[in-house]
PDB file of C-alpha atoms in Angstrom:
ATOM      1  CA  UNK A 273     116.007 110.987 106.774  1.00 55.00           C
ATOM      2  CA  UNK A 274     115.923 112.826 109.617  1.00 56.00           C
ATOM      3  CA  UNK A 275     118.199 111.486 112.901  1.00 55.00           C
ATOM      4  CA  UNK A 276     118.125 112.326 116.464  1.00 58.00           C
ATOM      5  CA  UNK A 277     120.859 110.821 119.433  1.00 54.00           C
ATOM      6  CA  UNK A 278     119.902 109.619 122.647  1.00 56.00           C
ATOM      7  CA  UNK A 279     122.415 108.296 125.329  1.00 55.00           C
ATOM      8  CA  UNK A 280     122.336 104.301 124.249  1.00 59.00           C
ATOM      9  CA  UNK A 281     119.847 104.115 121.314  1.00 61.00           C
ATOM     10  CA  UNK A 282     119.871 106.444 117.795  1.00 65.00           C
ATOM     11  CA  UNK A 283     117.026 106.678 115.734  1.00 63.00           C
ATOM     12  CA  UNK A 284     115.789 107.362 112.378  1.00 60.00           C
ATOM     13  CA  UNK A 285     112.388 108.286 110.501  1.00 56.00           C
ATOM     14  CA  UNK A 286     111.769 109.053 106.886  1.00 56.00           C
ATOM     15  CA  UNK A 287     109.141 108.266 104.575  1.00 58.00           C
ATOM     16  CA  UNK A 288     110.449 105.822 101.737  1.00 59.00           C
ATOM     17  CA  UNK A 289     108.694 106.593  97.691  1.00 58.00           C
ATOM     18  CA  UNK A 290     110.645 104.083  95.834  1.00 65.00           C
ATOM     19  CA  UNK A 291     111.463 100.119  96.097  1.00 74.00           C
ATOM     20  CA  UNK A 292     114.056  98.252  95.910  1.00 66.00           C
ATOM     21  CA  UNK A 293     117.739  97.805  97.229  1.00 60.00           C
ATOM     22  CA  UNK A 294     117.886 101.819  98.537  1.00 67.00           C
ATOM     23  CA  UNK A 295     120.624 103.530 100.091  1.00 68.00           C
ATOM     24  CA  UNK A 296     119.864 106.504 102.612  1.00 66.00           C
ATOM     25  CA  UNK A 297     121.582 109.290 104.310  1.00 75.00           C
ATOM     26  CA  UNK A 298     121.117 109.876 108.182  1.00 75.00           C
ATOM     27  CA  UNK A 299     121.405 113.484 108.665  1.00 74.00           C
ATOM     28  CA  UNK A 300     121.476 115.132 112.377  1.00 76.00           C
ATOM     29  CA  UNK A 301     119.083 118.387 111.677  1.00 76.00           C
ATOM     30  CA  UNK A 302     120.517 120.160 114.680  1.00 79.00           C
ATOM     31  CA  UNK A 303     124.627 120.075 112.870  1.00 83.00           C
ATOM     32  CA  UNK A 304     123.127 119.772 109.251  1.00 78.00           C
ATOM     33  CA  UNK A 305     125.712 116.639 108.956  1.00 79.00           C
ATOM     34  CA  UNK A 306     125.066 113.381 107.366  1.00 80.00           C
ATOM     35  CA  UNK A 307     125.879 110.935 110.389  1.00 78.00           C
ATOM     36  CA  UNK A 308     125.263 107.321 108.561  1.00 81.00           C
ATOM     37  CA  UNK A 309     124.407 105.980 104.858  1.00 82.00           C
ATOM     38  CA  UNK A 310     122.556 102.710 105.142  1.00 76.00           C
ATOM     39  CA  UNK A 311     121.185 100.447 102.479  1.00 74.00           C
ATOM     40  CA  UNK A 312     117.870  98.765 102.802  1.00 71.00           C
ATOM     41  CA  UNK A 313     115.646  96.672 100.520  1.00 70.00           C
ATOM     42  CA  UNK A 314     112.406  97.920 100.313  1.00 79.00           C
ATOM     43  CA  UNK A 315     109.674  96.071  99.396  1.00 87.00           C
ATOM     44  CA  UNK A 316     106.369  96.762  97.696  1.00 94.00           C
ATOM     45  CA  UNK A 317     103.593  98.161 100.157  1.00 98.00           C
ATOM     46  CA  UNK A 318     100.699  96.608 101.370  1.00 99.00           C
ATOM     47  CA  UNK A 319      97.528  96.927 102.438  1.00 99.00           C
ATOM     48  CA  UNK A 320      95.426  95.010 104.812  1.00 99.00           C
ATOM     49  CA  UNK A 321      91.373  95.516 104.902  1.00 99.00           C
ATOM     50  CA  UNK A 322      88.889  93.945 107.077  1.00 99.00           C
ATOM     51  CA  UNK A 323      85.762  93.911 105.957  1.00 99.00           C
ATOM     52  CA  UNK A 324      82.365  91.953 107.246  1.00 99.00           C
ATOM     53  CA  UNK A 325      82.538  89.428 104.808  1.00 99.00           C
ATOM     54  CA  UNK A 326      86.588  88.971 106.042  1.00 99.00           C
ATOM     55  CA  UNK A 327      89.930  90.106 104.948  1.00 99.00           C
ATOM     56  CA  UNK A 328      91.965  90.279 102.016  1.00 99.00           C
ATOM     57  CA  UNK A 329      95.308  91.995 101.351  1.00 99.00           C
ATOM     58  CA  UNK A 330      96.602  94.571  98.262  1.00 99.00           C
ATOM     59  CA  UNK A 331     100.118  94.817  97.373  1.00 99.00           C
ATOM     60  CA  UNK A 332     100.539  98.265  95.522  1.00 99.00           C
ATOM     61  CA  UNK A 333     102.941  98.900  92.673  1.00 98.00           C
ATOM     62  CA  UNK A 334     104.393 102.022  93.463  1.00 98.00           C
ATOM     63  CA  UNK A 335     106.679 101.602  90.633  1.00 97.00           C
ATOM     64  CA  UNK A 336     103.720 101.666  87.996  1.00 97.00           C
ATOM     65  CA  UNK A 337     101.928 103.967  89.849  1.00 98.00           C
ATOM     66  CA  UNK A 338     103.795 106.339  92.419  1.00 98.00           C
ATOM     67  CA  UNK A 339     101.579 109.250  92.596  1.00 98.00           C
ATOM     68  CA  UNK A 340      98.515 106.819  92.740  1.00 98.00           C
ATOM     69  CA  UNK A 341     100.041 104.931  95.993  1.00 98.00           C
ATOM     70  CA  UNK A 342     101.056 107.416  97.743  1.00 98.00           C
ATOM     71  CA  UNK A 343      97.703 109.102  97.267  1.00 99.00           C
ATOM     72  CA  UNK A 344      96.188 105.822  98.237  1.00 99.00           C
ATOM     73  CA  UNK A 345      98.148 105.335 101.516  1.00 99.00           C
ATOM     74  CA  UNK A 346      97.522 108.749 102.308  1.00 99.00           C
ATOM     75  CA  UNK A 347      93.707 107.908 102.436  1.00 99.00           C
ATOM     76  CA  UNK A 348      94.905 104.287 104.325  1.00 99.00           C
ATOM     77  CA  UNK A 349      97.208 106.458 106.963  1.00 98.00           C
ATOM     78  CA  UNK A 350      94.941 108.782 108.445  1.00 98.00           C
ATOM     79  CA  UNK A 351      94.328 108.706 111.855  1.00 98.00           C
ATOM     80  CA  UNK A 352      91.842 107.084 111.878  1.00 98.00           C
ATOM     81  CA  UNK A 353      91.920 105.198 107.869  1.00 99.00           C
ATOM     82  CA  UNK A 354      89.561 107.477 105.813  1.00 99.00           C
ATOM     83  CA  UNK A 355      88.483 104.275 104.951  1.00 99.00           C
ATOM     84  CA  UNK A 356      87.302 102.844 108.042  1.00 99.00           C
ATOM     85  CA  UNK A 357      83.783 102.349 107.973  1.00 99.00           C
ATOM     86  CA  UNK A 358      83.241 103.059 104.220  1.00 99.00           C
ATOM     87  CA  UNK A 359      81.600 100.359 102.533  1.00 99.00           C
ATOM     88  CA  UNK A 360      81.667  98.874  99.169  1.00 99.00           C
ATOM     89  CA  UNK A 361      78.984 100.840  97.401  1.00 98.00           C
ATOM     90  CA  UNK A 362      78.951  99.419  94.006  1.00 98.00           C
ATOM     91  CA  UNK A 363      78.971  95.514  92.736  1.00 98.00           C
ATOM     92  CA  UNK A 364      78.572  94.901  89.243  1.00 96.00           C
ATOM     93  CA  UNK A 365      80.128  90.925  89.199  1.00 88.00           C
ATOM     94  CA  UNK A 366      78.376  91.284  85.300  1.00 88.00           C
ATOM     95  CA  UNK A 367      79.078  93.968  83.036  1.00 84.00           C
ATOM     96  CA  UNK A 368      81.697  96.088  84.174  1.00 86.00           C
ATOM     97  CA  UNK A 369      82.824  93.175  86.343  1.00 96.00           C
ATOM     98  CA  UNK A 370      84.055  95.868  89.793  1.00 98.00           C
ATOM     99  CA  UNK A 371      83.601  95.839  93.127  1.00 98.00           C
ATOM    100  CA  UNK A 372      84.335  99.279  94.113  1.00 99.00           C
ATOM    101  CA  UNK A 373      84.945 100.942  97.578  1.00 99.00           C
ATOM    102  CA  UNK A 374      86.386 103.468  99.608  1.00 98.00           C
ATOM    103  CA  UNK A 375      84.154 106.435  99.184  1.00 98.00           C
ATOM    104  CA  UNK A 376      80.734 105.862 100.699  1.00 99.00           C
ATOM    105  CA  UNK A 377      79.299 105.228 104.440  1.00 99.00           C
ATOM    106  CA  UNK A 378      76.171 103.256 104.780  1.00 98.00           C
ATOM    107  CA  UNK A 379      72.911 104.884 103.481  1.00 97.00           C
ATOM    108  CA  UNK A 380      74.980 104.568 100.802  1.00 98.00           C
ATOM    109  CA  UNK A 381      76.190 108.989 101.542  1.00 98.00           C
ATOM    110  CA  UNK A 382      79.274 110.235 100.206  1.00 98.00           C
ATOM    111  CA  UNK A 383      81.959 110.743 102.435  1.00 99.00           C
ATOM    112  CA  UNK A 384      84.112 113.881 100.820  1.00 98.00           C
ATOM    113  CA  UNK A 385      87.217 113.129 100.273  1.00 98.00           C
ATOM    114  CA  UNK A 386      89.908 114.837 102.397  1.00 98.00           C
ATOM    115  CA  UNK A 387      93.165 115.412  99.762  1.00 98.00           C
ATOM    116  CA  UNK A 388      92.690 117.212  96.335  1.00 98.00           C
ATOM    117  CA  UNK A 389      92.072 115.326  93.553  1.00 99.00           C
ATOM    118  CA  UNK A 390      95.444 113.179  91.247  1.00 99.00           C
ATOM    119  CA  UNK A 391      96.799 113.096  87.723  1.00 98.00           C
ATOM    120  CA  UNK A 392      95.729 109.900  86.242  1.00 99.00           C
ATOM    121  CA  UNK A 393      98.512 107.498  85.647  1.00 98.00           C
ATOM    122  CA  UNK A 394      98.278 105.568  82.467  1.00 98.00           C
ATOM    123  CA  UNK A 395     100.303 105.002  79.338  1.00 98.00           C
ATOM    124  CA  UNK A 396     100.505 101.775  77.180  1.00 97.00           C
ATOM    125  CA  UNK A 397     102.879 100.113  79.195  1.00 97.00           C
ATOM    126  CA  UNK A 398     100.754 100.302  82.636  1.00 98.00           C
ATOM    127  CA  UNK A 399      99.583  97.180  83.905  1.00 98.00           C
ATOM    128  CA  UNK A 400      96.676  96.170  82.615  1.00 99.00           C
ATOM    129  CA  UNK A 401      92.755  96.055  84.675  1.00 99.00           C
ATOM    130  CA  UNK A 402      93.141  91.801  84.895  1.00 98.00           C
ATOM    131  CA  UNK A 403      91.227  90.021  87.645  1.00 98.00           C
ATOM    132  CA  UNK A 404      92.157  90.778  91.284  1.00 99.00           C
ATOM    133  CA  UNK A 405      94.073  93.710  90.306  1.00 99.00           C
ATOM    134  CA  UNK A 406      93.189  97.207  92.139  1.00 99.00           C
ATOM    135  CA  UNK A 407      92.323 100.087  90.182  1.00 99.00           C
ATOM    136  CA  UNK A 408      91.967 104.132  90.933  1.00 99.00           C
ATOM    137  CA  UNK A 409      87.795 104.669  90.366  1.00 98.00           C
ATOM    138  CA  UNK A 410      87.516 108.351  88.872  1.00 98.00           C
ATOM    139  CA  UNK A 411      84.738 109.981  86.879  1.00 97.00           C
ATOM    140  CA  UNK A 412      84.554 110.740  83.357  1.00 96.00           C
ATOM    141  CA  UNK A 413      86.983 113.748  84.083  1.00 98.00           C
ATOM    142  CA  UNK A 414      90.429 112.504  83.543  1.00 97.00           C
ATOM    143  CA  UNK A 415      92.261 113.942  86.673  1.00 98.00           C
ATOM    144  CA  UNK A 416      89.640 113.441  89.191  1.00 98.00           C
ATOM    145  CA  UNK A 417      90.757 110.545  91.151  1.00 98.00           C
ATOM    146  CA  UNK A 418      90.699 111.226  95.178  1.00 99.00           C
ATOM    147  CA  UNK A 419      89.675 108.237  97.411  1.00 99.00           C
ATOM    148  CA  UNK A 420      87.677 105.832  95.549  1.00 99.00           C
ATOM    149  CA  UNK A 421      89.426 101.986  94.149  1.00 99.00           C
ATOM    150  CA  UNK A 422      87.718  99.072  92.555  1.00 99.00           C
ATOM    151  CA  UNK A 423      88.818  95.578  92.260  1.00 99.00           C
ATOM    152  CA  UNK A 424      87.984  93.943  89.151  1.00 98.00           C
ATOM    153  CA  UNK A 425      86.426  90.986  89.147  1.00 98.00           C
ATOM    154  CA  UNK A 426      86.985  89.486  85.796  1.00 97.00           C
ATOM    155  CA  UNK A 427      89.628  90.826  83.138  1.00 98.00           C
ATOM    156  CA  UNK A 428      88.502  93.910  82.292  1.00 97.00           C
ATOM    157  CA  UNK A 429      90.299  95.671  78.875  1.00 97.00           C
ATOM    158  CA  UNK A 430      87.737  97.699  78.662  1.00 96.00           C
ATOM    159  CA  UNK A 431      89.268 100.037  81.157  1.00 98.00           C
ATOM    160  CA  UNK A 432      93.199  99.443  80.138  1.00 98.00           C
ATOM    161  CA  UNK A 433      94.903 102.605  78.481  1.00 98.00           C
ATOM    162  CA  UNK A 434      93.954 102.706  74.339  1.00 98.00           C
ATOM    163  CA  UNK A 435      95.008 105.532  73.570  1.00 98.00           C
ATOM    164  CA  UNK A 436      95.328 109.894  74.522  1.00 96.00           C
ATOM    165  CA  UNK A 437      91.544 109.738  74.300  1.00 96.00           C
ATOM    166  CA  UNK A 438      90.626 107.031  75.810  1.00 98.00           C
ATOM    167  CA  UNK A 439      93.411 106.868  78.808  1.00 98.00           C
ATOM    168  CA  UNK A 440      91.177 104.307  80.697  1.00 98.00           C
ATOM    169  CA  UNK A 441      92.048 103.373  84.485  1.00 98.00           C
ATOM    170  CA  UNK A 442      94.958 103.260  86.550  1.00 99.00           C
ATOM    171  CA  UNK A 443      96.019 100.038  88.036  1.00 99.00           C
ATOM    172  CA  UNK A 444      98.479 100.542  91.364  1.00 99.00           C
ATOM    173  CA  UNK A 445      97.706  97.137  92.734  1.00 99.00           C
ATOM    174  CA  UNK A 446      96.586  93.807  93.423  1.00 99.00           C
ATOM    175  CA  UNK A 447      94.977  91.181  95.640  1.00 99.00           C
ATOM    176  CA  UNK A 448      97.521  88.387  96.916  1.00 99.00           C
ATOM    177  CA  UNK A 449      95.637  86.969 100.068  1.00 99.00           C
ATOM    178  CA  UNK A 450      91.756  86.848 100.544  1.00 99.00           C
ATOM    179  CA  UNK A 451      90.765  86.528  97.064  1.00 99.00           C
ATOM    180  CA  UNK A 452      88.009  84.098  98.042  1.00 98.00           C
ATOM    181  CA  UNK A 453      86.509  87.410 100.198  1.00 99.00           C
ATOM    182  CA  UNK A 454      86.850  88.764  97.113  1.00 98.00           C
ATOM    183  CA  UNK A 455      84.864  85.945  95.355  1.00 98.00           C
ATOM    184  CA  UNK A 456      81.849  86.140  98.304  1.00 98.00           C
ATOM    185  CA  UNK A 457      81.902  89.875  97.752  1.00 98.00           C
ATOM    186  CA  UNK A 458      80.645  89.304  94.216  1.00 97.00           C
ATOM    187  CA  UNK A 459      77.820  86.693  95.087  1.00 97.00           C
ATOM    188  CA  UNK A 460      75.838  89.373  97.225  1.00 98.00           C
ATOM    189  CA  UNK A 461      72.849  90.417  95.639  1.00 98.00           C
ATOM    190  CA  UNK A 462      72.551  94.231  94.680  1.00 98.00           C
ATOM    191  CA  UNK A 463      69.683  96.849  94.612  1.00 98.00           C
ATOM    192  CA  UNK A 464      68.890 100.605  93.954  1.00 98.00           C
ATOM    193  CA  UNK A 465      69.569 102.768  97.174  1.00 97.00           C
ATOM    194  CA  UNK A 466      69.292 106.388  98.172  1.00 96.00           C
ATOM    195  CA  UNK A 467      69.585 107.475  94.283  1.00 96.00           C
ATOM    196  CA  UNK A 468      72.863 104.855  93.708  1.00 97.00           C
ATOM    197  CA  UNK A 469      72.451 101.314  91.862  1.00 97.00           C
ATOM    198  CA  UNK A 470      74.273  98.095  91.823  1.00 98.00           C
ATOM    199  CA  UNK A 471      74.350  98.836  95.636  1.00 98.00           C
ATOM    200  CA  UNK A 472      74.708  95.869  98.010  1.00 98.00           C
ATOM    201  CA  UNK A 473      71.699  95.080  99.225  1.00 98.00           C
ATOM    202  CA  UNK A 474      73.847  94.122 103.043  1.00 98.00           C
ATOM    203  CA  UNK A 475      76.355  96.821 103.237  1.00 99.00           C
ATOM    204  CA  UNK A 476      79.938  95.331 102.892  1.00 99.00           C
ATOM    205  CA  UNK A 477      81.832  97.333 105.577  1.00 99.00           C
ATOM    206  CA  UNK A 478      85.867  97.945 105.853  1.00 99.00           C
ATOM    207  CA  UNK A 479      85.747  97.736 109.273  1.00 99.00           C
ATOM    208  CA  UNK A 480      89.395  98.705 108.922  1.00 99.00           C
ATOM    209  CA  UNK A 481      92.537  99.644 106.271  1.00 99.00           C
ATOM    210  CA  UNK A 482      96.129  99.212 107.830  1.00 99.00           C
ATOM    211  CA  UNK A 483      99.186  99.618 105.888  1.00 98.00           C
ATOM    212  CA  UNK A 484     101.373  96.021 106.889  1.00 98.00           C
ATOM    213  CA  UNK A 485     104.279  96.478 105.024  1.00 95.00           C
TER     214      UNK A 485
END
């Protein structure tokens, strides 16, 4: 945590990676000494999204998932959110049971993702793909992960962690508020576009992704 002294007011930055009841060192970078320890609950992050059908808010589990979440808010961070104007580009509320997001503008294109691709983080005690929970969306390579989530819309085993060969899907979050958004998102009917399927036929636009806790 990095410090700096003013005449009446002293302030501090750092970026926290861990929850719970932390304790932290103020250090002064320009006499390399540590000035203050403080101790701070930290609570799970979260995530709010509007989106044309309304909002609804993620808490992550950076516990579970650290790597994932922090990748995550890295996307949600930017200046502007990567995900900001991205739309929901896949609905499948039978079958696979997702809605996912967070890598597509409307036509549906692909919008490249900006930070190199993660490790996927499963094992058999990960929290499993249950309904409302957020998932990392990655392709059939294991560690290819980069800016693209899905909430499932049902319970979904399917995509839980079996075994080294099947690792399945990494879980980093869930909805807590706007699960009825949720809900409307998977009434919209869907249709083949630009090459893509299970494409909503009325694009479902995050008109914005801001990190509220």
């Amino acid at each position: 945590m990095d410090a700096g002294t003013y005449p009446s007011v002293r302030t501090a930055t750092c970026k926290v990676s861990s929850v719970g009841n932390l304790s932290f060192d103020v250090k002064n970078l320009s006499t390399n000494a540590i000035e203050q320890t403080i101790t701070a609950a930290v609570s799970n992050p979260q995530v709010t999204f509007k989106t044309s059908l309304g909002d609804f808010v993620m808490e992550l589990n950076p516990t579970a998932a650290p790597k994932t979440v922090n990748n995550f808010l890295s996307y949600v961070n930017q200046s502007p959110s990567f995900y900001n104007g991205t739309i929901f580009h896949r609905l499948e509320p039978t079958g696979n049971y997702v809605i996912q997001g967070g890598g597509f503008t409307p036509g549906p294109n692909l919008k490249p993702p900006t930070i190199p691709a993660i490790e996927l983080e499963t094992s058999s005690t990960s929290p499993k793909n249950l309904r409302y929970t957020v998932g990392m969306a990655r392709t059939n390579v294991v560690n290819s992960a980069t800016s693209q989530f899905y909430v499932n819309l049902h319970d979904n085993s399917g995509f839980d962690y079996q075994n080294a060969n099947s690792p399945g899907y990494a879980v980093f979050g869930k909805v807590i508020s706007g699960m009825d958004v949720i809900d409307l998102m998977a009434t919209k009917p869907t249709t083949t576009k630009n090459g893509y399927s299970n494409v909503p036929v009325t694009d479902i636009t995050i008109l914005s992704a801001t990190q509220t806790q």
